């Protein structure tokens, strides 16, 4: 490699020199521990020559780790204060980093990053969940992305991988599991961040699986929205207003006295198929 990543100053110096005090409003909690960042960058698998789409690079700690693993990175950052630091990183990476200044919610990421890119992000919780839902509910499957490696509050990570019957099981679990595999790849202590957030974090790794035949994402979205919208109610009540849902329940032999949180992901798929 002809890059000069190894000669970059420590992240703390970059943050001090560019005045990047973490902004609470932008949900900024930075990771500065190079070994931890390298471990996160290994979660998607070997990245040498692979395309990565990173959301919220901030001062560029995770970006450095991804570039160090040999990836070509497209990164979108909303905080313009970070751009000069990221430009230095781009220069050191010999053209393997392209930075987009803007809001990740408004970027056409598939066009920017290209099909087959791995998505990696350490994002504020609300933006992260909104983007996750967007990536999971794409109309075409397999999706344009190859894998998702996303840092969340631990409680949100647990909701993504939750199994039926647990309090954490809900719409997010079904959306993440009906045509993908989701696991918690790493727990991250709050003290690893600068400044430390109030709660623990975890990195979730998601890879696409095959989409069950005869089921559309719109139906799964509507079904889980209705079922978990009133999660304490029996299905006969929560699904009453969803056209075709009660007939579908009966057709697949699921008792309408059950509640949403007792249904397996596969049972949701069966109901959606019958709708
Ligand atoms: N990746 C860096 C790290 O691990 O140290 C920064 C993580 S910090 C939790 C989240 C970053 O996402 C911040 O740099 C913040 O400015 C950026 N961000 C927040 N909302 C964003 C959005 N809607 N689009 C793009 N970046 C965003």
Short mmCIF file of C-alpha atoms and ligand atoms in Angstrom, two decimals:
data_model
loop_
_atom_site.label_atom_id
_atom_site.label_comp_id
_atom_site.label_asym_id
_atom_site.label_seq_id
_atom_site.Cartn_x
_atom_site.Cartn_y
_atom_site.Cartn_z
CA UNK A 1 0.00 0.00 0.00
CA UNK A 2 1.30 3.47 -0.82
CA UNK A 3 -0.81 5.30 1.72
CA UNK A 4 0.54 7.09 4.79
CA UNK A 5 -2.13 6.11 7.33
CA UNK A 6 0.53 4.94 9.78
CA UNK A 7 1.99 8.45 9.95
CA UNK A 8 -1.28 10.09 11.05
CA UNK A 9 -1.28 11.92 14.41
CA UNK A 10 -3.26 10.42 17.33
CA UNK A 11 -7.02 11.05 17.12
CA UNK A 12 -6.92 13.10 20.33
CA UNK A 13 -4.53 15.52 18.61
CA UNK A 14 -6.75 15.70 15.52
CA UNK A 15 -9.77 16.48 17.71
CA UNK A 16 -7.86 19.18 19.63
CA UNK A 17 -6.31 20.77 16.52
CA UNK A 18 -9.65 20.97 14.67
CA UNK A 19 -11.68 21.95 17.75
CA UNK A 20 -13.98 18.94 17.49
CA UNK A 21 -15.46 19.03 20.99
CA UNK A 22 -18.28 16.48 20.91
CA UNK A 23 -21.68 18.05 20.22
CA UNK A 24 -24.54 16.62 22.25
CA UNK A 25 -27.08 17.86 19.72
CA UNK A 26 -25.44 15.74 17.00
CA UNK A 27 -25.25 12.70 19.26
CA UNK A 28 -21.47 12.70 19.19
CA UNK A 29 -19.64 10.14 21.32
CA UNK A 30 -16.29 9.38 19.75
CA UNK A 31 -14.27 6.19 19.83
CA UNK A 32 -10.53 6.76 20.08
CA UNK A 33 -9.12 3.34 21.02
CA UNK A 34 -7.37 2.02 17.91
CA UNK A 35 -7.50 -1.63 19.01
CA UNK A 36 -11.23 -1.47 19.68
CA UNK A 37 -11.80 0.27 16.34
CA UNK A 38 -9.76 -2.43 14.55
CA UNK A 39 -11.94 -5.10 16.19
CA UNK A 40 -15.10 -3.36 14.93
CA UNK A 41 -13.61 -3.06 11.44
CA UNK A 42 -13.01 -6.83 11.41
CA UNK A 43 -16.68 -7.67 12.06
CA UNK A 44 -17.79 -7.43 8.39
CA UNK A 45 -15.02 -9.90 7.41
CA UNK A 46 -11.93 -9.23 5.28
CA UNK A 47 -12.23 -5.75 3.75
CA UNK A 48 -9.19 -5.63 1.52
CA UNK A 49 -10.39 -4.06 -1.75
CA UNK A 50 -14.03 -4.04 -0.54
CA UNK A 51 -16.36 -1.05 -0.71
CA UNK A 52 -17.61 0.34 2.61
CA UNK A 53 -20.27 2.97 3.23
CA UNK A 54 -19.70 4.66 6.58
CA UNK A 55 -22.26 6.94 8.19
CA UNK A 56 -21.09 9.55 10.69
CA UNK A 57 -17.29 9.25 10.58
CA UNK A 58 -16.83 12.23 12.94
CA UNK A 59 -13.10 12.74 13.51
CA UNK A 60 -12.47 9.51 11.61
CA UNK A 61 -11.46 6.85 14.15
CA UNK A 62 -13.52 4.03 12.67
CA UNK A 63 -12.73 5.33 9.18
CA UNK A 64 -9.01 4.90 9.88
CA UNK A 65 -9.61 1.32 10.98
CA UNK A 66 -11.64 0.56 7.84
CA UNK A 67 -8.97 2.10 5.60
CA UNK A 68 -6.31 0.24 7.55
CA UNK A 69 -8.13 -3.00 6.70
CA UNK A 70 -7.80 -2.11 3.00
CA UNK A 71 -11.34 -0.90 2.31
CA UNK A 72 -12.43 1.80 -0.15
CA UNK A 73 -14.69 4.04 1.93
CA UNK A 74 -17.48 6.46 1.09
CA UNK A 75 -18.41 8.34 4.27
CA UNK A 76 -21.25 10.79 4.91
CA UNK A 77 -20.92 13.27 7.77
CA UNK A 78 -23.37 15.94 8.80
CA UNK A 79 -21.03 17.99 11.02
CA UNK A 80 -19.05 20.31 8.75
CA UNK A 81 -16.51 20.90 11.52
CA UNK A 82 -15.21 17.35 10.86
CA UNK A 83 -14.55 17.90 7.16
CA UNK A 84 -10.97 19.30 7.40
CA UNK A 85 -9.89 16.36 9.59
CA UNK A 86 -11.54 13.93 7.18
CA UNK A 87 -9.83 15.65 4.23
CA UNK A 88 -6.45 14.98 5.89
CA UNK A 89 -7.44 11.36 6.33
CA UNK A 90 -8.50 11.17 2.69
CA UNK A 91 -5.12 12.56 1.58
CA UNK A 92 -3.31 10.00 3.74
CA UNK A 93 -5.44 7.17 2.35
CA UNK A 94 -4.27 7.67 -1.20
CA UNK A 95 -7.72 8.27 -2.67
CA UNK A 96 -9.48 5.39 -0.88
CA UNK A 97 -11.74 7.73 1.13
CA UNK A 98 -14.46 9.93 -0.35
CA UNK A 99 -16.38 12.14 2.06
CA UNK A 100 -19.90 13.40 1.43
CA UNK A 101 -20.98 16.40 3.47
CA UNK A 102 -24.65 16.02 4.40
CA UNK A 103 -27.42 14.21 6.21
CA UNK A 104 -27.35 10.43 5.80
CA UNK A 105 -31.15 10.39 5.71
CA UNK A 106 -31.02 12.32 2.44
CA UNK A 107 -28.21 10.55 0.62
CA UNK A 108 -28.83 8.08 -2.22
CA UNK A 109 -26.45 5.67 -0.58
CA UNK A 110 -26.80 2.82 -3.06
CA UNK A 111 -25.71 5.17 -5.86
CA UNK A 112 -22.91 6.71 -3.81
CA UNK A 113 -21.45 3.53 -2.32
CA UNK A 114 -22.31 1.10 -5.11
CA UNK A 115 -23.89 -2.34 -5.00
CA UNK A 116 -22.12 -4.82 -2.77
CA UNK A 117 -20.85 -2.31 -0.24
CA UNK A 118 -20.64 -3.15 3.45
CA UNK A 119 -22.32 -0.57 5.67
CA UNK A 120 -20.54 0.37 8.90
CA UNK A 121 -21.66 3.05 11.33
CA UNK A 122 -21.45 4.35 14.86
CA UNK A 123 -24.45 6.66 14.86
CA UNK A 124 -26.73 8.48 17.26
CA UNK A 125 -29.50 6.13 18.32
CA UNK A 126 -32.45 7.81 16.57
CA UNK A 127 -30.71 8.18 13.20
CA UNK A 128 -29.28 4.67 13.46
CA UNK A 129 -32.67 3.07 14.01
CA UNK A 130 -34.30 5.07 11.21
CA UNK A 131 -31.53 4.09 8.78
CA UNK A 132 -31.65 0.45 9.90
CA UNK A 133 -35.37 0.28 9.18
CA UNK A 134 -34.79 1.90 5.78
CA UNK A 135 -32.05 -0.64 4.93
CA UNK A 136 -34.17 -3.57 6.13
CA UNK A 137 -37.33 -2.56 4.27
CA UNK A 138 -35.91 -2.12 0.78
CA UNK A 139 -38.23 -3.41 -1.94
CA UNK A 140 -35.65 -5.49 -3.79
CA UNK A 141 -33.93 -8.39 -2.09
CA UNK A 142 -31.11 -9.28 -1.73
CA UNK A 143 -30.43 -5.58 -1.02
CA UNK A 144 -27.68 -3.42 -2.49
CA UNK A 145 -25.60 -3.75 0.70
CA UNK A 146 -23.62 -6.86 1.60
CA UNK A 147 -23.68 -6.49 5.39
CA UNK A 148 -24.55 -4.04 8.15
CA UNK A 149 -22.21 -3.45 11.11
CA UNK A 150 -23.91 -0.92 13.36
CA UNK A 151 -23.30 0.40 16.85
CA UNK A 152 -26.44 0.83 18.95
CA UNK A 153 -27.40 1.38 22.54
CA UNK A 154 -27.33 -2.12 24.02
CA UNK A 155 -31.07 -2.04 24.65
CA UNK A 156 -31.73 -1.35 20.94
CA UNK A 157 -29.26 -4.06 19.89
CA UNK A 158 -31.18 -6.51 22.07
CA UNK A 159 -34.44 -5.52 20.41
CA UNK A 160 -32.94 -6.27 16.98
CA UNK A 161 -31.84 -9.82 17.86
CA UNK A 162 -34.68 -10.61 20.31
CA UNK A 163 -36.50 -13.94 20.29
CA UNK A 164 -40.27 -14.43 20.76
CA UNK A 165 -41.56 -14.27 24.32
CA UNK A 166 -38.99 -11.76 25.51
CA UNK A 167 -39.91 -8.20 26.38
CA UNK A 168 -37.46 -6.93 23.77
CA UNK A 169 -39.19 -8.83 20.94
CA UNK A 170 -41.15 -6.61 18.60
CA UNK A 171 -41.38 -5.10 15.15
CA UNK A 172 -37.64 -4.40 14.89
CA UNK A 173 -36.80 -8.06 15.60
CA UNK A 174 -39.19 -9.35 12.93
CA UNK A 175 -38.01 -6.80 10.34
CA UNK A 176 -34.39 -7.73 11.09
CA UNK A 177 -34.91 -11.48 11.10
CA UNK A 178 -37.50 -12.46 8.49
CA UNK A 179 -35.02 -12.24 5.58
CA UNK A 180 -31.72 -11.46 7.35
CA UNK A 181 -29.52 -12.92 10.02
CA UNK A 182 -28.84 -10.60 12.93
CA UNK A 183 -26.45 -11.09 15.84
CA UNK A 184 -24.72 -9.04 18.50
CA UNK A 185 -21.07 -9.15 17.48
CA UNK A 186 -19.58 -7.15 20.34
CA UNK A 187 -20.54 -5.34 23.52
CA UNK A 188 -18.88 -1.97 24.04
CA UNK A 189 -18.54 -0.43 27.48
CA UNK A 190 -19.72 3.15 27.84
CA UNK A 191 -16.26 4.18 29.05
CA UNK A 192 -14.85 3.47 25.56
CA UNK A 193 -16.54 6.64 24.25
CA UNK A 194 -15.50 10.27 24.61
CA UNK A 195 -17.61 11.57 26.27
CA UNK A 196 -19.12 8.39 27.76
CA UNK A 197 -22.86 8.04 27.08
CA UNK A 198 -25.21 7.06 29.92
CA UNK A 199 -25.78 3.52 28.66
CA UNK A 200 -23.84 0.55 27.31
CA UNK A 201 -23.53 -0.09 23.58
CA UNK A 202 -23.28 -3.09 21.29
CA UNK A 203 -22.38 -3.70 17.66
CA UNK A 204 -24.97 -5.58 15.64
CA UNK A 205 -23.98 -7.49 12.50
CA UNK A 206 -26.65 -8.23 9.91
CA UNK A 207 -26.35 -10.18 6.67
CA UNK A 208 -29.13 -10.70 4.13
CA UNK A 209 -30.67 -14.16 3.80
CA UNK A 210 -33.17 -15.26 1.17
CA UNK A 211 -36.62 -13.72 1.16
CA UNK A 212 -39.41 -16.23 1.87
CA UNK A 213 -41.49 -16.94 -1.26
CA UNK A 214 -44.78 -15.16 -1.73
CA UNK A 215 -44.27 -12.50 0.95
CA UNK A 216 -43.84 -8.80 0.34
CA UNK A 217 -42.05 -6.44 2.68
CA UNK A 218 -45.05 -4.08 2.66
CA UNK A 219 -47.22 -6.85 4.11
CA UNK A 220 -44.69 -7.70 6.84
CA UNK A 221 -44.44 -4.00 7.71
CA UNK A 222 -48.22 -3.56 7.92
CA UNK A 223 -48.69 -6.81 9.86
CA UNK A 224 -45.97 -6.16 12.45
CA UNK A 225 -47.04 -2.50 12.74
CA UNK A 226 -50.59 -3.54 13.64
CA UNK A 227 -49.67 -6.55 15.79
CA UNK A 228 -47.04 -4.77 17.92
CA UNK A 229 -48.90 -1.44 17.86
CA UNK A 230 -51.11 -3.08 20.51
CA UNK A 231 -48.73 -5.73 21.78
CA UNK A 232 -50.66 -6.50 24.98
CA UNK A 233 -53.88 -7.19 23.07
CA UNK A 234 -54.97 -10.47 21.52
CA UNK A 235 -54.35 -10.74 17.78
CA UNK A 236 -58.10 -10.77 17.07
CA UNK A 237 -58.16 -7.22 18.48
CA UNK A 238 -54.84 -5.82 17.25
CA UNK A 239 -55.27 -7.15 13.68
CA UNK A 240 -58.96 -6.29 13.37
CA UNK A 241 -58.42 -3.22 11.22
CA UNK A 242 -55.86 -4.82 8.87
CA UNK A 243 -57.62 -6.13 5.76
CA UNK A 244 -57.24 -9.88 5.30
CA UNK A 245 -55.26 -10.44 8.48
CA UNK A 246 -57.87 -12.29 10.56
CA UNK A 247 -58.81 -14.56 7.65
CA UNK A 248 -55.11 -15.28 7.13
CA UNK A 249 -54.69 -16.15 10.83
CA UNK A 250 -57.46 -18.69 10.57
CA UNK A 251 -56.14 -20.08 7.29
CA UNK A 252 -52.75 -20.88 8.80
CA UNK A 253 -54.27 -22.16 12.06
CA UNK A 254 -52.92 -19.54 14.47
CA UNK A 255 -55.11 -18.92 17.53
CA UNK A 256 -56.44 -15.36 17.44
CA UNK A 257 -56.35 -15.26 21.25
CA UNK A 258 -52.53 -15.18 21.15
CA UNK A 259 -50.56 -11.96 21.51
CA UNK A 260 -48.01 -10.66 19.00
CA UNK A 261 -44.99 -11.25 21.24
CA UNK A 262 -45.67 -15.03 21.29
CA UNK A 263 -45.51 -15.39 17.50
CA UNK A 264 -42.28 -16.62 15.94
CA UNK A 265 -40.78 -14.80 12.98
CA UNK A 266 -41.80 -17.77 10.85
CA UNK A 267 -45.42 -17.47 12.02
CA UNK A 268 -45.43 -13.80 10.96
CA UNK A 269 -44.14 -14.94 7.57
CA UNK A 270 -46.92 -17.56 7.29
CA UNK A 271 -49.63 -15.00 8.11
CA UNK A 272 -48.18 -12.46 5.66
CA UNK A 273 -48.06 -15.10 2.94
CA UNK A 274 -51.72 -15.99 3.52
CA UNK A 275 -52.70 -12.32 3.29
N1 LIG B 1 -17.70 7.35 13.87
C1 LIG B 1 -17.17 8.24 14.87
C2 LIG B 1 -16.62 7.43 16.02
O1 LIG B 1 -16.91 6.22 16.06
O2 LIG B 1 -15.90 7.98 16.83
C3 LIG B 1 -18.25 9.21 15.36
C4 LIG B 1 -19.42 8.61 16.08
S1 LIG B 1 -20.61 9.74 16.73
C5 LIG B 1 -21.52 8.63 17.79
C6 LIG B 1 -21.83 9.95 15.45
C7 LIG B 1 -21.43 10.76 14.24
O3 LIG B 1 -22.54 10.79 13.35
C8 LIG B 1 -21.06 12.19 14.54
O4 LIG B 1 -19.88 12.53 13.89
C9 LIG B 1 -22.26 12.99 14.00
O5 LIG B 1 -21.90 14.29 13.56
C10 LIG B 1 -22.70 12.12 12.85
N2 LIG B 1 -24.11 12.26 12.46
C11 LIG B 1 -25.17 12.46 13.27
N3 LIG B 1 -26.31 12.51 12.57
C12 LIG B 1 -25.96 12.33 11.27
C13 LIG B 1 -26.69 12.28 10.04
N4 LIG B 1 -28.01 12.42 10.02
N5 LIG B 1 -26.00 12.08 8.89
C14 LIG B 1 -24.66 11.93 8.90
N6 LIG B 1 -23.91 11.98 10.03
C15 LIG B 1 -24.56 12.17 11.19
#
